[in-house]
Amino acid sequence: MNATTESKPAGFFEKMYNGESNFAFVAKRRRWYWIYALLTLLCFLVIALKGFTLGIDLEGGTKLTMPPANGATETSVTQVVEDATGITPQSVQTVGTGNSQNIEVASERLSDDQIREARVALYDEFQPADQTGQPSPDAISDSTVSESWGQSVTQRMIIGMGVFLLIVFVYITIRMERDMAISAIVTLLLDGVFVAGIYSLVGFEVSPATIIGLLTILAYSLYDTVIVFDKVHENTQDVLSSTRSTYGEQVNLAVNQTVMRSLNTSLFSVVPIASLLVVAVWLMGVGTLKDLALVQFVGVIAGTFSSIYFSAPLLVTLKSRQKKMVEHDRKVARARELASDRGTTPTAPEGTEGPAESLATDSAIDSDGSERRTVTLPRRTRDSDGEHNGAYGPDGVNGVNGEDRGRTWRPGM
């Protein structure tokens, strides 16, 4: 009795894992541009309207810290400090949990007399206890950072960011291409704008920990972008020597081949960061952890989407302005017209810009647009046991000398 075994078609997630999906990332790039333009505009509006809450380490100022006692709340502490000094605090927050819980009051730089008056007023109002459990004025601590020191930290931060971007640009230009470097830098800047907009909207304090977190997620976004560009570089090395596909189609193929890796990396990065954010904000109330977790959480998500939907399409846009790419696209279109006249061009696959690349013909076009030669290749078939038979190469695989050109790149290969 002969049993006929039919192979099931690959499912959606299997295709994504194997790099065989056909999402039109490049073909729909104008849609992504409009979405990113709208989001960028919204972020700038939020920043312009709300601004940032800068910590005293960046702006300079005075911070008063006291344990909550006798019903002390952020609102009541703010009122007492304002009445005592005549200055409205810039921010008041509760950090820590249990016996380590404290209320922190940050304001512009106060004089010694104003600090003394604020401490006396807070002690008289709430009678906070020190580490021995006895009410004491020493339970209220203060620290002051000068404006010049804060400006120095801010300047060094800006210089460090500029050096980071310059090194990234030079490295990608040398390792890959200048257009890839331009696309990567623009993507990093957009990621930074998105993180800044969210930070302004939420109102978290911008501290040195925030800047460290920002540099961390920019490096992560760069890593994700370079992974995509490395596959693009591999796919497009010989794109001009053949009329089978355009540069944009090969870039779209590279993004589809790496999309699952990007999503997997982002998922395993977001989960622990989200846990840190929940623990820092709702359970522990630790200000430093809160600032660091938020910037990393937003940055990882923004970096993942930008590496897929923006950096690669922007690269295609930059390349499409080059004369050699315009000429190559014209040759590809002409070759496909000639193949279509012979009825050898298959249906255009989803996710490509225009007709599908012809697997049955490889026509070279001269500069005057005339056909130079046409080579018809045998099609691949399968035996009943699912093995390839009659492939392009002499050894039965789709390639030359055993090279399997039909396989797609997947994570881990």
XYZ file of C-alpha atoms in Angstrom:
413
model
C 0.000 0.000 0.000
C 1.511 3.270 -1.077
C 0.941 6.222 1.214
C 1.177 9.657 -0.279
C 2.769 12.174 2.033
C 1.944 15.793 1.371
C 4.068 18.467 3.000
C 2.111 21.162 4.782
C 2.720 24.733 3.676
C 4.849 26.793 6.039
C 2.892 28.904 8.504
C 3.229 32.616 9.155
C 5.652 32.377 12.104
C 7.668 29.610 10.443
C 8.160 31.832 7.412
C 9.272 34.703 9.634
C 11.715 32.476 11.500
C 13.166 31.096 8.287
C 13.472 34.556 6.744
C 10.913 33.731 4.065
C 8.338 36.431 4.847
C 7.449 39.033 2.218
C 6.553 42.183 4.126
C 6.708 45.301 1.958
C 8.993 47.327 4.234
C 10.675 49.179 1.368
C 7.760 49.439 -1.039
C 5.668 51.242 1.624
C 8.466 53.451 2.860
C 6.582 56.702 2.207
C 3.948 55.551 4.662
C 6.616 54.940 7.302
C 8.150 58.352 6.576
C 4.831 60.091 7.213
C 4.302 58.162 10.445
C 7.795 59.008 11.683
C 7.379 62.651 10.656
C 4.137 62.873 12.647
C 5.648 61.215 15.722
C 8.714 63.449 15.544
C 6.537 66.559 15.306
C 4.497 65.439 18.324
C 7.665 64.849 20.341
C 8.989 68.317 19.513
C 5.646 69.867 20.492
C 5.667 68.065 23.842
C 9.251 69.136 24.502
C 8.468 72.748 23.548
C 5.343 72.896 25.731
C 6.439 70.923 28.802
C 10.217 71.010 28.678
C 12.346 68.774 30.907
C 12.674 68.360 34.646
C 16.438 68.590 35.032
C 18.098 67.176 38.111
C 20.401 69.282 40.219
C 23.390 67.360 38.862
C 22.702 68.893 35.438
C 21.127 72.226 36.315
C 22.551 72.953 39.755
C 20.456 73.608 42.846
C 19.672 72.385 46.343
C 18.134 69.102 47.459
C 16.510 68.542 50.858
C 15.847 64.993 52.036
C 13.758 63.867 55.024
C 11.921 60.700 56.086
C 8.123 60.927 55.967
C 6.798 61.430 59.506
C 3.577 62.602 61.146
C 1.586 62.640 57.942
C 4.237 64.297 55.768
C 3.307 64.113 52.080
C 4.800 65.564 48.938
C 2.155 68.282 48.882
C 2.545 69.282 52.522
C 6.351 69.269 52.348
C 6.233 71.443 49.230
C 4.027 73.971 51.017
C 6.273 74.140 54.095
C 9.448 74.673 52.041
C 7.767 77.321 49.893
C 6.520 79.220 52.954
C 9.933 79.088 54.618
C 12.086 80.105 51.637
C 9.686 81.935 49.336
C 10.822 79.653 46.490
C 8.646 76.990 44.870
C 10.458 73.623 44.678
C 11.112 72.343 41.166
C 10.266 68.750 42.046
C 9.217 66.717 45.068
C 9.249 62.914 44.991
C 9.134 59.944 47.357
C 11.921 57.402 46.924
C 12.666 54.116 48.639
C 10.406 51.813 50.624
C 9.922 50.860 54.246
C 12.418 52.302 56.691
C 14.529 53.676 53.813
C 11.703 55.771 52.361
C 12.467 59.477 51.986
C 10.922 62.596 50.524
C 13.290 64.537 48.263
C 12.755 68.234 47.550
C 14.755 69.750 44.671
C 14.796 73.492 44.040
C 17.009 76.208 42.642
C 20.137 76.917 44.600
C 19.303 78.183 48.100
C 21.476 80.301 50.344
C 22.719 78.989 53.686
C 20.081 81.029 55.524
C 17.287 79.692 53.311
C 18.468 76.119 53.834
C 18.552 76.607 57.606
C 15.074 78.137 57.625
C 13.692 75.309 55.491
C 15.171 72.630 57.773
C 13.813 74.320 60.901
C 10.356 74.675 59.340
C 10.272 71.038 58.261
C 11.392 69.824 61.692
C 8.866 71.988 63.527
C 6.054 70.780 61.267
C 6.758 67.035 61.020
C 9.284 66.119 63.756
C 11.126 63.513 61.627
C 13.142 60.837 63.455
C 16.784 60.005 62.846
C 18.325 56.519 62.668
C 17.969 56.059 66.428
C 14.212 56.606 66.182
C 14.297 59.922 68.058
C 13.046 63.219 66.575
C 16.055 65.219 65.437
C 16.815 68.090 63.030
C 19.695 65.959 61.742
C 17.123 63.664 60.111
C 16.802 66.378 57.451
C 19.817 66.466 55.123
C 20.713 68.874 52.357
C 23.101 68.994 49.390
C 23.915 71.798 46.990
C 25.370 71.693 43.487
C 26.578 74.901 41.869
C 25.230 76.033 38.517
C 28.722 76.040 37.021
C 29.243 72.384 37.931
C 25.876 71.461 36.445
C 26.699 73.334 33.237
C 30.046 71.533 33.068
C 28.312 68.150 33.330
C 25.834 69.149 30.615
C 28.605 70.306 28.270
C 30.539 67.089 28.765
C 27.377 65.120 28.067
C 26.854 66.944 24.759
C 30.515 66.485 23.782
C 30.338 62.792 24.636
C 27.206 62.378 22.511
C 28.843 64.141 19.573
C 31.989 61.995 19.800
C 29.832 58.853 19.973
C 27.920 59.769 16.805
C 31.124 60.725 14.969
C 32.788 57.410 15.792
C 29.677 55.531 14.685
C 29.580 57.425 11.379
C 33.263 56.796 10.636
C 33.056 53.103 11.528
C 30.003 52.342 9.382
C 31.443 54.375 6.491
C 34.671 52.367 6.550
C 33.098 48.999 7.312
C 30.135 49.322 4.929
C 29.034 52.426 3.003
C 28.612 56.149 3.547
C 24.877 56.027 2.803
C 24.455 53.347 5.447
C 26.289 55.568 7.923
C 24.010 58.525 7.113
C 20.908 56.372 7.509
C 22.158 54.936 10.816
C 22.944 58.377 12.267
C 19.545 59.791 11.260
C 17.890 56.742 12.834
C 19.814 57.240 16.083
C 18.808 60.905 16.226
C 15.153 59.986 15.742
C 15.382 57.397 18.507
C 16.819 60.061 20.780
C 13.975 62.452 19.912
C 11.356 59.792 20.725
C 12.942 59.025 24.096
C 13.208 62.740 24.892
C 9.549 63.293 23.961
C 8.358 60.463 26.215
C 10.548 61.702 29.049
C 9.144 65.205 28.714
C 5.589 63.876 28.576
C 5.965 61.684 31.677
C 7.858 64.365 33.587
C 10.580 62.152 35.063
C 13.706 63.918 36.274
C 16.596 63.977 33.824
C 19.702 62.871 35.688
C 23.145 61.478 34.780
C 21.548 58.015 34.997
C 19.144 59.107 32.262
C 22.026 60.080 29.995
C 23.763 56.765 30.648
C 20.563 54.937 29.786
C 20.151 57.005 26.613
C 23.661 56.135 25.403
C 22.942 52.494 26.199
C 19.782 52.316 24.098
C 21.403 54.270 21.256
C 24.105 51.613 21.200
C 21.387 48.948 21.181
C 19.571 50.662 18.316
C 22.855 50.921 16.434
C 23.478 47.207 16.949
C 20.053 46.354 15.556
C 20.586 48.638 12.560
C 24.048 47.265 11.801
C 22.660 43.704 11.845
C 20.186 44.693 9.125
C 22.800 46.635 7.144
C 25.258 43.766 7.300
C 22.702 41.531 5.590
C 21.913 44.316 3.106
C 25.619 44.642 2.332
C 25.836 40.898 1.733
C 22.751 40.808 -0.520
C 23.691 43.832 -2.637
C 27.384 43.246 -3.287
C 26.711 41.990 -6.830
C 23.332 43.604 -7.432
C 24.628 45.786 -10.282
C 26.077 42.825 -12.178
C 22.682 41.189 -12.698
C 19.247 42.313 -13.866
C 17.353 39.890 -11.674
C 16.407 42.402 -8.973
C 16.698 46.021 -7.998
C 18.615 47.396 -5.030
C 15.367 48.122 -3.199
C 14.167 44.543 -3.620
C 17.385 43.152 -2.206
C 17.178 45.525 0.763
C 13.590 44.462 1.383
C 14.706 40.829 1.255
C 17.469 41.540 3.801
C 15.007 43.159 6.222
C 12.648 40.193 5.931
C 15.545 37.823 6.558
C 16.571 39.639 9.757
C 13.206 40.768 11.134
C 12.765 37.718 13.355
C 16.209 38.175 14.874
C 15.405 41.817 15.652
C 12.093 40.908 17.272
C 13.625 38.091 19.337
C 16.443 40.309 20.576
C 14.022 43.094 21.478
C 11.638 40.745 23.282
C 14.359 39.307 25.484
C 15.583 42.847 26.211
C 12.201 44.439 26.955
C 10.992 41.804 29.430
C 13.701 42.360 32.084
C 13.638 46.120 31.537
C 9.853 46.159 32.025
C 10.308 44.149 35.219
C 12.879 46.664 36.411
C 10.506 49.510 35.596
C 7.652 47.936 37.579
C 9.857 47.172 40.571
C 11.534 50.591 40.531
C 8.352 52.670 40.170
C 5.521 50.815 41.889
C 7.331 48.711 44.462
C 10.579 50.400 45.496
C 10.188 53.962 44.284
C 13.916 54.225 43.611
C 14.453 57.366 41.563
C 17.676 56.289 39.835
C 16.295 52.896 38.793
C 13.103 54.559 37.598
C 14.959 56.991 35.353
C 17.239 54.294 33.957
C 14.437 51.776 33.334
C 12.124 54.196 31.522
C 14.721 55.452 29.074
C 15.830 51.902 28.266
C 12.271 50.602 27.894
C 11.251 53.327 25.449
C 14.584 53.231 23.655
C 14.569 49.487 22.962
C 11.087 49.646 21.447
C 11.909 52.738 19.375
C 15.211 51.253 18.222
C 13.594 48.013 17.102
C 10.935 49.694 14.988
C 13.337 52.243 13.504
C 15.821 49.578 12.396
C 13.032 47.741 10.555
C 10.749 50.479 9.267
C 13.049 53.469 8.854
C 16.784 52.853 8.506
C 16.634 50.358 5.609
C 13.926 52.264 3.645
C 15.906 55.486 4.134
C 18.974 53.737 2.728
C 16.985 52.796 -0.394
C 15.821 56.396 -0.761
C 19.411 57.649 -0.577
C 20.606 55.058 -3.078
C 17.743 55.719 -5.497
C 19.140 59.207 -6.106
C 22.390 57.818 -7.498
C 22.736 57.685 -11.274
C 24.067 54.122 -11.327
C 21.070 52.875 -9.328
C 18.620 54.692 -11.600
C 20.307 53.119 -14.626
C 20.257 49.690 -13.018
C 16.541 49.954 -12.197
C 15.925 50.849 -15.847
C 17.859 47.781 -16.992
C 15.920 45.526 -14.610
C 12.618 46.917 -15.853
C 13.695 46.430 -19.475
C 14.835 42.846 -18.815
C 11.521 42.043 -17.213
C 9.619 43.495 -20.136
C 11.549 41.251 -22.521
C 10.994 38.234 -20.276
C 7.311 39.077 -19.950
C 6.947 39.138 -23.721
C 8.175 35.543 -23.758
C 5.810 34.609 -20.936
C 8.620 33.521 -18.595
C 8.145 36.032 -15.776
C 6.214 34.679 -12.745
C 3.680 36.671 -10.727
C 5.162 39.507 -8.725
C 5.688 38.445 -5.100
C 4.198 40.433 -2.301
C 6.510 43.033 -0.801
C 8.423 43.993 -3.944
C 8.256 47.119 -5.989
C 7.050 46.042 -9.402
C 7.335 42.727 -11.259
C 8.971 39.766 -9.622
C 12.547 38.933 -10.408
C 12.696 36.325 -13.122
C 14.134 33.033 -11.976
C 13.916 31.657 -15.493
C 15.806 34.365 -17.344
C 18.905 36.420 -16.774
C 19.024 39.052 -19.496
C 21.793 41.604 -19.618
C 20.943 44.988 -21.082
C 23.415 47.199 -22.882
C 23.584 50.908 -22.216
C 21.423 51.563 -25.268
C 18.653 49.378 -23.864
C 19.088 46.482 -26.290
C 19.005 42.875 -25.188
C 22.440 41.260 -25.210
C 21.717 37.642 -24.231
C 19.149 35.434 -22.562
C 19.890 32.278 -20.603
C 17.015 29.960 -19.737
C 17.590 27.964 -16.570
C 15.808 24.691 -15.688
C 13.269 24.917 -12.920
C 13.659 23.114 -9.621
C 11.467 20.085 -8.969
C 10.866 17.824 -6.026
C 10.727 14.061 -5.832
C 7.990 12.348 -3.923
C 10.225 12.173 -0.863
C 10.639 15.957 -0.855
C 14.231 16.057 -2.091
C 15.282 18.573 -4.731
C 15.841 17.161 -8.195
C 16.902 18.838 -11.411
C 18.255 21.985 -9.766
C 20.382 24.589 -11.439
C 23.738 23.180 -10.486
C 25.295 19.971 -11.721
C 25.212 18.464 -8.238
C 21.469 18.837 -7.773
C 21.281 22.039 -5.739
C 20.328 25.558 -6.664
C 23.797 26.894 -7.147
C 27.265 26.249 -8.450
C 29.717 23.751 -6.975
C 27.352 22.822 -4.190
C 26.472 26.361 -3.131
C 22.826 26.486 -2.124
C 21.516 29.775 -3.437
C 17.931 28.873 -2.711
C 18.271 28.834 1.051
C 17.456 31.960 3.020
C 19.401 33.348 5.916
C 17.890 32.818 9.330
C 18.978 33.694 12.890
C 22.011 31.703 13.886
C 23.270 31.051 10.344
